[in-house]
Amino acid sequence: MEPQSFAGVPLLWVMATGGCAVDRDAALSVAGRLVWEGGLDEENVRAREAHADLITELAVLADRHLGDHARDARYMSALREMLALEGHLAWVWALDDPTDAFLGADCPRCGVEVTIAVGEHGDYSAIRHWHRGDIDRRPLRPAERAGMSPLGLRLTDIAIRDGRTALSRSLPYMFGQAECPCCGEAFAIAPAFEIRVRARSGPQLPGT
């Protein structure tokens, strides 16, 4: 993604606010992908900040109209575009497939890389072995509603509102706690995951 691409943000804002639903959805899609494909590269961050006000307005529009896609196949893409426009780039990657999600996190105590699995194949922390797969699995502890972070709580409420059962079921685990298989340390998954993503220069669109 070239930083010059952000020069198109004002045009995307005009399209998104022009009153045509088709143009709005197309503009929000392009704007969201523009932000998340730019990731946390320093030049892209500076280019994005130059249009911060318009991107914030696009994020508000994306939030307002997300429910329009509650019943169609574009829902998860629309949700991820909204999160990108809001600046939650790590969660764009994490929510690629809430039925089969794998997040990486470094144990805050011993530093070992821990794999966090959420979905159809189980909800666990593990060490990923080159030949043996995920070993020494430990069950995750889902977050209770009262203890969930503001972002986790908001996403859960959105998923419930829009009838996205798999997503609402997975989010308490993603925003819950994991146990390090090496040292036994219990840690909050979401901040550890976000720290790891930032350290690796930001997520990119899977498959690109």
Short mmCIF file of C-alpha atoms in Angstrom, two decimals, residues 21-89:
data_model
loop_
_atom_site.label_atom_id
_atom_site.label_comp_id
_atom_site.label_asym_id
_atom_site.label_seq_id
_atom_site.Cartn_x
_atom_site.Cartn_y
_atom_site.Cartn_z
CA ALA A 21 -26.41 3.36 -0.29
CA VAL A 22 -24.44 1.56 -3.03
CA ASP A 23 -21.87 4.37 -3.23
CA ARG A 24 -21.68 4.55 0.56
CA ASP A 25 -20.97 0.84 0.95
CA ALA A 26 -18.38 0.88 -1.82
CA ALA A 27 -16.62 3.92 -0.35
CA LEU A 28 -16.56 2.47 3.17
CA SER A 29 -15.19 -0.80 1.83
CA VAL A 30 -12.37 0.90 -0.06
CA ALA A 31 -11.56 3.23 2.84
CA GLY A 32 -11.48 0.40 5.37
CA ARG A 33 -9.22 -1.75 3.22
CA LEU A 34 -7.00 1.25 2.53
CA VAL A 35 -6.41 1.70 6.26
CA TRP A 36 -5.89 -1.94 7.16
CA GLU A 37 -3.66 -2.77 4.19
CA GLY A 38 -1.54 0.22 5.15
CA GLY A 39 -1.07 -1.37 8.56
CA LEU A 40 1.33 0.34 10.96
CA ASP A 41 3.99 1.28 8.43
CA GLU A 42 5.33 4.69 9.52
CA GLU A 43 4.72 6.46 6.21
CA ASN A 44 1.19 5.08 5.95
CA VAL A 45 0.44 6.15 9.52
CA ARG A 46 1.52 9.70 8.72
CA ALA A 47 -0.55 9.73 5.51
CA ARG A 48 -3.55 8.42 7.44
CA GLU A 49 -3.17 11.06 10.14
CA ALA A 50 -3.33 13.78 7.49
CA HIS A 51 -6.93 12.69 6.83
CA ALA A 52 -7.80 11.73 10.42
CA ASP A 53 -10.97 13.84 10.64
CA LEU A 54 -12.51 12.38 7.48
CA ILE A 55 -11.51 8.84 8.46
CA THR A 56 -13.21 9.37 11.83
CA GLU A 57 -16.39 10.46 10.04
CA LEU A 58 -16.19 7.41 7.79
CA ALA A 59 -15.83 5.21 10.88
CA VAL A 60 -19.01 6.70 12.36
CA LEU A 61 -20.85 5.95 9.10
CA ALA A 62 -19.50 2.39 9.04
CA ASP A 63 -20.71 1.85 12.60
CA ARG A 64 -24.13 3.33 11.83
CA HIS A 65 -24.72 1.12 8.80
CA LEU A 66 -23.05 -2.14 9.91
CA GLY A 67 -26.42 -3.62 10.84
CA ASP A 68 -27.56 -3.20 7.22
CA HIS A 69 -25.37 -6.22 6.43
CA ALA A 70 -26.46 -8.37 9.37
CA ARG A 71 -28.06 -10.95 7.09
CA ASP A 72 -25.64 -10.96 4.17
CA ALA A 73 -22.26 -12.46 3.40
CA ARG A 74 -20.46 -9.12 3.57
CA TYR A 75 -21.06 -8.67 7.28
CA MET A 76 -17.64 -9.72 8.58
CA SER A 77 -15.87 -7.64 5.96
CA ALA A 78 -18.01 -4.63 6.89
CA LEU A 79 -17.23 -5.16 10.58
CA ARG A 80 -13.50 -5.37 9.90
CA GLU A 81 -13.63 -2.25 7.72
CA MET A 82 -15.33 -0.40 10.58
CA LEU A 83 -12.65 -1.56 13.02
CA ALA A 84 -9.90 -0.48 10.63
CA LEU A 85 -11.39 2.99 10.26
CA GLU A 86 -11.60 3.22 14.06
CA GLY A 87 -7.92 2.27 14.36
CA HIS A 88 -8.36 -1.23 15.83
CA LEU A 89 -6.04 -2.81 13.26
#
